Amino acid sequence: MPERRTVALVTLGCARNEVDSEELAGRLAADGWQLVEDATDADVAVVNTCGFVEAAKKDSVDALLEANDLKDHGRTQAVVAVGCMAERYGKELAEALPEADGVLGFDDYSDISDRLQTILNGGIHASHTPRDRRKLLPISPAERQDAAGVALPGHAQEPAAPPQDLPEGVAPASGPRAPLRRRLGNDPVASVKLASGCDRRCSFCAIPSFRGSFISRRPSDVLSETRWLAEQGVKEIMLVSENNTSYGKDLGDIRLLETLLPELAAVDGIERIRVSYLQPAEMRPGLIDVLTGTDKVAPYFDLSFQHSAPGVLRAMRRFGDTDRFLELLETIRTKAPQAGARSNFIVGFPGESESDRAELERFLSEARLDAIGVFGYSDEDGTEAAGYEDKLDPEVVAERLARVSRLAEELTAQRAAERVGETVRVLVDRVDDEDDGIVGRAAHQAPETDGVTLLTTAHDLRPGRMVEAKVVASEGVDLVAEVLSVDGTGCTEEAGR
């Protein structure tokens, strides 16, 4: 019998990274590796890193160092870095962090099993020299679908040799063209990649340089993967990419998302479809109509505003202003009054004046957002903004960050309080009898980022159940709600079971 090989995947960063980790898990399981949750029980610890901002990079380095410490205390023999930070820095990361036994880029994903085996055997796999991945695909989006030899983690790609007799729980997640996917948890929500890369050139963002140009997955692949996840017990699908509003432009139909969403919502077993990462400048009436008027599609708007002062937005290479953004939100709420809206903002951007900061605060005060992320500007390697001359003092950035963060906390708590009295559909995420009790999320609450709904009920609920509940109180950004019915069943009947 072949020697038992164990591997643990530690995932940092966004939902897109989580999808990539499950692709790696599927490939490894199909080649005979045993997946374990705890890195102390693994021969190889694979850390899927985040390379977005300085704080995320620090967390990734800390995770690699923590995994390296296990070599002295547990089974772990090797620590390998993958993901955005590994792709972005390659040899530079390997030289700066000798504790990592390997630094693998996206091009290594299809051969991940061989790469890990080589490293486990004491061999060395040379780390790549980073390159601008935008240059790997044709400039014209219409020509990208036929581009071969470009690694797109989480996309449908024909395996060189389709695996036979796959282990239980491993599937060609999107049909014969798809990479393998293995779920790393049993949460009732899972992310599905709609696309990868980005064609926008925001002056503060380095993501396109290491994730590449925008390329959509084919609708049939997205549908097949969603059906497979439904068979695994998933109830909510979250569509992720760097920019979902561009979906389909390279397939010849910029309105393809409007067609795809009702098809996804019709998949047996799926109770909710959620779309993340929407660009305000690319929102269109038809997409708003589908997001606000399709059964099982959450009226949820994760809008990337970043700021609202026109001068700052132009310096960011972005579009819009306070009034246009408010008009967009009003259009959405006219169609769906309970629609959820969230966004992230950068304060202290080079050249941001006090009046710009005040304009942002005006927008936040009028926007009634359910969740607000606030970040202080910092230079990112290779970005246009890193070369701007009118930088603010770090103390000024920190002061504005603290001020706007306090305002955001107050405003989101007020927005949660406005929802008292509403009837909401809540997906149960977890049941913790000792601490939080029954924790779920309403349609306006995405996993990890937007707060939760605490359910008060005598029902015996389990994760994955969808309930109708009335909001009776709020606690900061979180809601407290009383269950009215479970999966369409009235309280009295359910309680009598």
XYZ file of C-alpha atoms in Angstrom:
497
model
C 0.000 0.000 0.000
C 1.198 3.556 -0.682
C 2.548 5.466 2.277
C -0.064 7.540 4.116
C 0.482 11.242 3.407
C -1.353 13.933 5.334
C -1.843 17.594 4.485
C -3.557 20.536 6.187
C -4.711 23.660 4.358
C -4.661 26.938 6.294
C -6.599 29.644 4.444
C -6.232 33.381 4.946
C -7.878 36.278 3.150
C -11.069 36.428 1.148
C -13.707 33.992 -0.040
C -11.879 33.651 -3.358
C -8.954 32.125 -1.488
C -11.339 29.700 0.209
C -12.476 28.447 -3.189
C -8.851 28.048 -4.284
C -8.065 26.035 -1.139
C -10.935 23.671 -1.873
C -9.598 23.194 -5.400
C -6.184 22.309 -3.964
C -7.866 19.988 -1.462
C -9.720 18.221 -4.264
C -6.584 17.728 -6.311
C -4.656 16.397 -3.319
C -7.425 14.066 -2.161
C -7.755 12.675 -5.690
C -4.052 11.834 -5.631
C -4.249 9.978 -2.328
C -3.416 12.635 0.247
C -5.366 12.538 3.480
C -6.740 15.945 4.451
C -6.615 16.846 8.132
C -7.960 19.932 9.898
C -5.145 20.467 12.396
C -1.707 21.275 11.012
C -0.124 19.455 13.949
C -1.478 16.217 12.441
C -0.168 16.928 8.934
C 3.039 15.962 7.187
C 2.721 19.154 5.138
C 1.050 22.405 6.183
C -0.051 24.455 3.166
C -0.745 28.116 3.964
C -2.929 29.869 1.378
C -1.701 33.434 1.839
C -3.271 36.832 1.212
C -1.244 39.549 -0.499
C -3.785 42.383 -0.632
C -2.686 44.909 2.010
C 0.128 45.182 4.531
C -1.905 43.844 7.465
C -2.997 40.791 5.462
C 0.577 40.111 4.385
C 1.710 40.278 8.012
C -0.999 37.785 8.990
C 0.209 35.468 6.235
C 3.814 35.638 7.414
C 2.710 35.021 11.011
C 0.719 31.961 9.895
C 3.742 30.563 8.047
C 5.979 31.099 11.068
C 3.408 29.513 13.360
C 3.187 26.485 11.084
C 6.989 26.276 10.984
C 7.065 26.051 14.791
C 5.080 22.814 14.520
C 8.100 21.078 13.036
C 9.581 20.931 16.529
C 6.420 19.808 18.300
C 4.313 17.671 16.000
C 4.127 15.569 12.880
C 4.690 18.473 10.491
C 7.744 18.089 8.276
C 7.235 20.851 5.724
C 5.500 24.233 5.418
C 4.500 25.505 1.988
C 3.192 28.920 0.970
C 0.624 29.247 -1.821
C -1.916 31.937 -2.693
C -1.721 35.615 -3.560
C 1.311 36.557 -1.486
C 3.269 33.590 -2.828
C 2.266 34.475 -6.388
C 2.974 38.167 -5.925
C 6.459 37.861 -4.419
C 7.755 34.400 -5.392
C 11.542 34.221 -4.996
C 11.562 37.371 -2.887
C 9.269 35.758 -0.319
C 11.279 32.533 -0.353
C 14.506 34.437 0.337
C 12.968 36.612 3.041
C 11.237 33.691 4.744
C 13.516 30.627 4.729
C 11.155 29.026 7.268
C 8.897 28.209 4.304
C 10.074 25.002 2.636
C 8.364 25.981 -0.601
C 6.719 28.984 -2.227
C 4.330 27.911 -4.978
C 2.588 30.142 -7.501
C -0.693 29.659 -9.333
C 1.065 27.799 -12.155
C 1.951 25.057 -9.648
C -1.657 24.325 -8.656
C -2.327 21.727 -11.358
C 0.726 19.756 -10.133
C 0.257 20.464 -6.432
C 0.574 16.809 -5.395
C 3.934 16.342 -7.116
C 5.178 19.665 -5.760
C 4.338 18.748 -2.161
C 5.797 15.251 -2.529
C 9.067 16.699 -3.834
C 9.282 19.101 -0.904
C 8.314 16.385 1.590
C 11.090 14.197 0.218
C 13.626 16.958 0.900
C 13.792 18.240 -2.651
C 13.612 21.852 -3.713
C 11.112 23.361 -6.107
C 12.453 26.661 -7.404
C 10.192 29.594 -6.569
C 8.954 31.578 -9.537
C 9.963 35.068 -10.556
C 6.807 37.182 -10.291
C 5.365 38.591 -13.495
C 2.474 40.841 -14.391
C -0.279 38.311 -15.029
C -2.325 40.872 -16.960
C 0.079 40.283 -19.837
C -0.680 36.558 -20.026
C -4.106 37.032 -21.612
C -5.105 38.934 -24.774
C -6.017 42.581 -24.355
C -9.366 41.957 -26.009
C -11.746 40.236 -23.555
C -13.434 38.386 -26.445
C -10.199 36.510 -27.178
C -9.471 35.362 -23.620
C -11.696 32.287 -23.421
C -9.535 30.473 -25.946
C -6.270 31.359 -24.240
C -4.487 28.198 -23.153
C -1.798 27.554 -20.579
C -2.812 30.287 -18.141
C -3.505 29.154 -14.575
C -6.876 30.364 -13.310
C -7.435 28.977 -9.804
C -11.054 27.987 -9.240
C -11.944 27.840 -12.943
C -13.066 24.989 -15.150
C -9.974 23.418 -16.684
C -9.668 20.078 -18.415
C -7.465 17.815 -16.276
C -4.555 16.309 -18.178
C -5.693 12.856 -17.076
C -9.248 12.760 -15.671
C -9.026 11.010 -12.286
C -10.748 7.684 -11.801
C -12.497 6.358 -8.690
C -12.505 9.674 -6.862
C -12.596 9.533 -3.060
C -15.946 10.129 -1.412
C -16.773 13.837 -1.229
C -14.499 14.746 -4.117
C -16.050 15.628 -7.456
C -15.267 17.273 -10.750
C -17.069 20.288 -9.319
C -18.151 21.751 -12.635
C -18.282 18.826 -15.022
C -15.508 17.367 -17.186
C -13.753 20.746 -17.687
C -13.511 21.514 -14.007
C -10.752 21.275 -11.447
C -11.441 19.050 -8.514
C -13.025 20.518 -5.400
C -13.219 19.120 -1.910
C -15.164 20.922 0.814
C -13.033 21.776 3.817
C -15.965 22.324 6.159
C -19.655 21.645 6.491
C -20.990 25.206 6.652
C -24.336 25.646 4.899
C -22.846 28.441 2.767
C -20.177 28.086 0.080
C -18.568 30.439 -2.393
C -18.468 29.834 -6.141
C -16.088 31.689 -8.421
C -17.859 33.610 -11.145
C -14.688 35.039 -12.661
C -11.067 35.894 -11.903
C -8.923 38.928 -12.435
C -9.824 42.539 -13.049
C -9.554 44.988 -15.946
C -9.991 48.076 -13.793
C -6.894 50.101 -12.977
C -7.612 51.572 -9.553
C -4.487 53.469 -8.561
C -4.332 51.917 -5.063
C -4.838 48.256 -6.015
C -2.223 45.678 -6.993
C -4.600 42.727 -7.383
C -4.797 42.758 -11.209
C -1.010 42.442 -11.450
C -0.984 39.065 -9.674
C -4.527 37.828 -10.378
C -4.465 38.861 -14.009
C -6.987 40.276 -16.453
C -10.696 39.597 -16.103
C -11.963 36.261 -17.384
C -15.385 34.742 -16.781
C -16.228 31.146 -16.067
C -18.749 29.586 -18.391
C -22.329 29.558 -17.055
C -22.547 25.782 -17.424
C -19.523 25.376 -15.133
C -20.982 27.702 -12.504
C -24.304 25.843 -12.645
C -22.681 22.409 -12.401
C -20.600 23.419 -9.415
C -23.650 24.887 -7.699
C -25.568 21.638 -8.233
C -22.663 19.658 -6.784
C -22.483 21.907 -3.741
C -26.245 21.517 -3.234
C -25.719 17.749 -3.179
C -23.134 18.321 -0.424
C -25.780 20.059 1.711
C -24.978 23.688 0.860
C -27.994 25.994 1.148
C -26.507 29.376 0.248
C -24.194 30.155 -2.644
C -22.097 33.314 -2.676
C -20.815 34.315 -6.107
C -17.332 35.799 -5.845
C -14.783 37.414 -8.136
C -12.830 40.648 -8.276
C -15.716 42.284 -10.159
C -18.997 40.438 -10.660
C -20.616 43.279 -12.611
C -18.246 42.586 -15.538
C -19.311 38.945 -15.766
C -19.919 37.804 -19.316
C -18.179 40.638 -21.168
C -15.547 38.212 -22.477
C -18.290 35.723 -23.378
C -20.041 38.244 -25.573
C -22.872 39.154 -23.196
C -22.378 41.747 -20.462
C -25.911 40.921 -19.210
C -25.117 37.248 -18.702
C -25.374 37.539 -14.919
C -29.016 38.595 -15.241
C -29.697 35.350 -17.113
C -27.606 33.123 -14.865
C -29.016 34.200 -11.489
C -32.549 32.782 -11.981
C -31.031 29.495 -13.186
C -28.851 29.243 -10.090
C -31.803 30.075 -7.842
C -33.723 27.184 -9.400
C -31.133 24.561 -8.393
C -32.764 21.991 -6.093
C -31.659 22.396 -2.486
C -30.340 25.952 -2.818
C -32.231 28.441 -0.649
C -30.286 31.631 -1.328
C -27.982 33.090 -3.970
C -25.828 36.053 -2.948
C -23.744 38.205 -5.284
C -20.691 40.016 -3.906
C -18.162 42.512 -5.309
C -20.279 44.888 -7.400
C -18.839 48.002 -9.050
C -21.145 51.045 -8.718
C -20.026 52.444 -12.081
C -21.086 49.214 -13.802
C -24.483 48.754 -12.154
C -27.326 48.641 -14.693
C -31.117 48.672 -14.365
C -31.569 45.076 -15.509
C -29.134 43.741 -12.926
C -30.821 45.733 -10.161
C -34.182 44.303 -11.278
C -32.908 40.712 -11.074
C -31.192 41.235 -7.724
C -34.281 42.807 -6.185
C -37.000 40.767 -7.883
C -35.859 37.138 -8.199
C -37.010 34.552 -5.698
C -34.105 33.128 -3.666
C -31.693 35.792 -4.957
C -30.769 37.991 -1.992
C -31.411 41.727 -2.525
C -27.867 42.300 -1.358
C -25.565 44.968 -2.757
C -21.868 44.717 -1.927
C -20.917 47.957 -3.667
C -17.293 49.010 -3.963
C -17.603 52.765 -3.345
C -14.140 53.317 -1.759
C -14.855 57.058 -1.288
C -17.439 59.632 -2.378
C -15.485 62.865 -2.863
C -15.074 63.369 -6.642
C -11.469 64.538 -6.457
C -10.375 61.533 -4.407
C -12.264 59.132 -6.654
C -10.575 60.537 -9.763
C -7.174 60.153 -8.105
C -8.179 56.563 -7.400
C -9.040 56.128 -11.114
C -12.658 55.588 -10.175
C -15.992 57.203 -11.009
C -18.970 58.703 -9.220
C -19.691 61.096 -6.386
C -21.863 61.377 -3.281
C -25.087 62.320 -5.034
C -24.816 59.676 -7.755
C -24.085 56.999 -5.181
C -27.081 58.091 -3.105
C -29.253 57.982 -6.221
C -28.116 54.413 -6.885
C -29.038 53.356 -3.350
C -32.397 55.085 -3.641
C -33.118 53.245 -6.896
C -32.328 49.941 -5.187
C -34.481 50.645 -2.127
C -37.397 51.843 -4.228
C -37.505 48.339 -5.715
C -36.646 46.485 -2.487
C -37.018 48.559 0.716
C -35.312 45.910 2.858
C -32.350 45.485 0.507
C -28.975 45.181 2.177
C -26.057 47.397 1.197
C -22.445 47.387 2.328
C -19.161 48.885 1.198
C -15.514 49.516 2.014
C -13.802 52.909 2.136
C -10.238 54.195 2.116
C -9.451 57.280 4.202
C -6.269 59.333 4.104
C -5.722 58.758 0.383
C -2.984 60.983 -1.084
C -4.383 64.471 -1.587
C -7.506 63.875 0.540
C -8.476 67.223 2.073
C -10.579 67.958 5.126
C -13.465 68.841 2.821
C -13.043 65.483 1.060
C -13.215 63.728 4.408
C -16.328 65.738 5.281
C -17.913 64.776 1.946
C -17.308 61.116 2.704
C -18.903 61.538 6.107
C -21.912 63.195 4.441
C -22.319 60.205 2.176
C -22.009 57.714 5.014
C -24.531 59.624 7.105
C -27.127 59.555 4.316
C -26.413 56.160 2.745
C -27.855 53.956 5.529
C -25.408 51.122 4.839
C -25.752 47.879 6.798
C -22.012 47.261 7.004
C -19.044 49.563 6.490
C -15.379 48.652 6.278
C -12.906 51.511 6.771
C -9.206 51.276 5.953
C -6.401 53.772 6.270
C -4.414 54.313 3.102
C -0.988 52.723 2.823
C 1.297 52.363 -0.191
C 1.148 49.092 -2.088
C 4.118 47.905 -4.151
C 3.712 48.509 -7.855
C 0.631 50.707 -7.676
C 0.239 54.136 -9.244
C -0.738 55.749 -5.940
C 2.528 54.632 -4.342
C 4.216 57.194 -6.578
C 1.905 60.079 -5.696
C 3.654 63.003 -4.022
C 0.865 64.506 -1.895
C 0.908 61.834 0.819
C -0.694 62.575 4.171
C 1.259 62.176 7.403
C 0.647 58.764 8.992
C -0.697 60.522 12.094
C -3.329 62.297 9.982
C -4.314 59.030 8.287
C -4.626 57.320 11.667
C -6.726 60.165 13.057
C -9.115 60.102 10.109
C -9.313 56.323 10.240
C -10.316 56.423 13.906
C -12.850 59.204 13.313
C -14.560 57.630 10.307
C -14.496 54.185 11.927
C -16.352 55.558 14.966
C -18.908 57.178 12.686
C -19.316 53.949 10.729
C -19.912 51.982 13.925
C -22.591 54.438 15.028
C -24.297 54.506 11.638
C -24.410 50.734 11.152
C -25.839 50.325 14.656
C -28.524 52.880 13.745
C -29.268 50.987 10.516
C -29.637 47.734 12.453
C -32.042 49.462 14.862
C -34.118 50.596 11.862
C -34.714 46.949 11.019
C -36.526 46.227 14.288
C -40.039 45.147 13.339
C -39.020 43.732 9.938
C -39.716 40.125 8.988
C -36.575 38.460 7.679
C -35.565 35.075 6.287
C -32.623 33.733 8.258
C -30.292 30.883 7.373
C -29.054 29.114 10.517
C -25.237 29.019 10.472
C -24.429 27.459 13.815
C -25.962 26.355 17.100
C -23.984 27.003 20.277
C -26.023 26.197 23.352
C -23.388 27.488 25.783
C -22.498 30.850 24.224
C -24.295 32.538 21.347
C -27.226 30.167 21.024
C -28.662 29.967 17.510
C -26.781 32.177 15.058
C -27.876 32.880 11.518
C -27.854 35.492 8.796
C -30.622 37.442 7.114
C -30.527 38.318 3.427
C -28.564 41.517 4.096
C -25.833 39.720 6.045
C -23.004 37.989 4.203
C -20.735 35.520 6.026
C -17.931 36.954 8.169
C -18.398 40.615 7.211
C -21.885 41.932 7.941
C -23.046 40.914 11.396
C -25.424 38.112 12.345
C -28.977 37.469 13.497
C -29.419 35.833 16.910
C -32.566 33.696 16.988
C -34.770 33.240 20.030
C -36.792 30.069 19.682
C -37.744 26.850 21.397
C -37.312 24.987 18.117
C -34.686 22.319 17.679
C -32.865 23.983 14.792
C -29.733 22.867 13.034
C -27.332 24.600 10.631
C -28.768 24.882 7.153
C -32.380 25.459 8.194
C -34.090 28.520 6.759
C -36.502 30.289 9.088
C -38.778 33.288 8.932
C -38.318 35.581 11.922
C -39.354 38.962 13.240
C -36.621 41.358 14.335
C -37.277 42.388 17.944
C -34.009 44.095 18.906
C -30.544 45.030 17.740
C -27.134 44.763 19.368
C -24.709 46.978 17.477
C -24.738 45.700 13.915
C -26.357 42.389 14.946
C -30.082 41.634 15.098
C -32.174 39.648 17.567
C -35.208 37.939 16.044
C -38.064 35.666 17.113
C -38.748 32.683 14.865
C -42.155 32.732 13.180
C -41.838 29.629 11.003
C -39.251 27.083 9.921
C -38.911 26.250 6.223
C -42.486 27.459 5.704
C -43.849 25.481 8.645
C -45.795 27.380 11.291
C -44.428 27.589 14.814
C -47.161 25.519 16.424
C -46.773 22.605 14.043
C -42.985 22.673 14.190
C -42.924 22.816 17.978
C -45.176 19.789 18.179
C -42.835 17.558 16.209
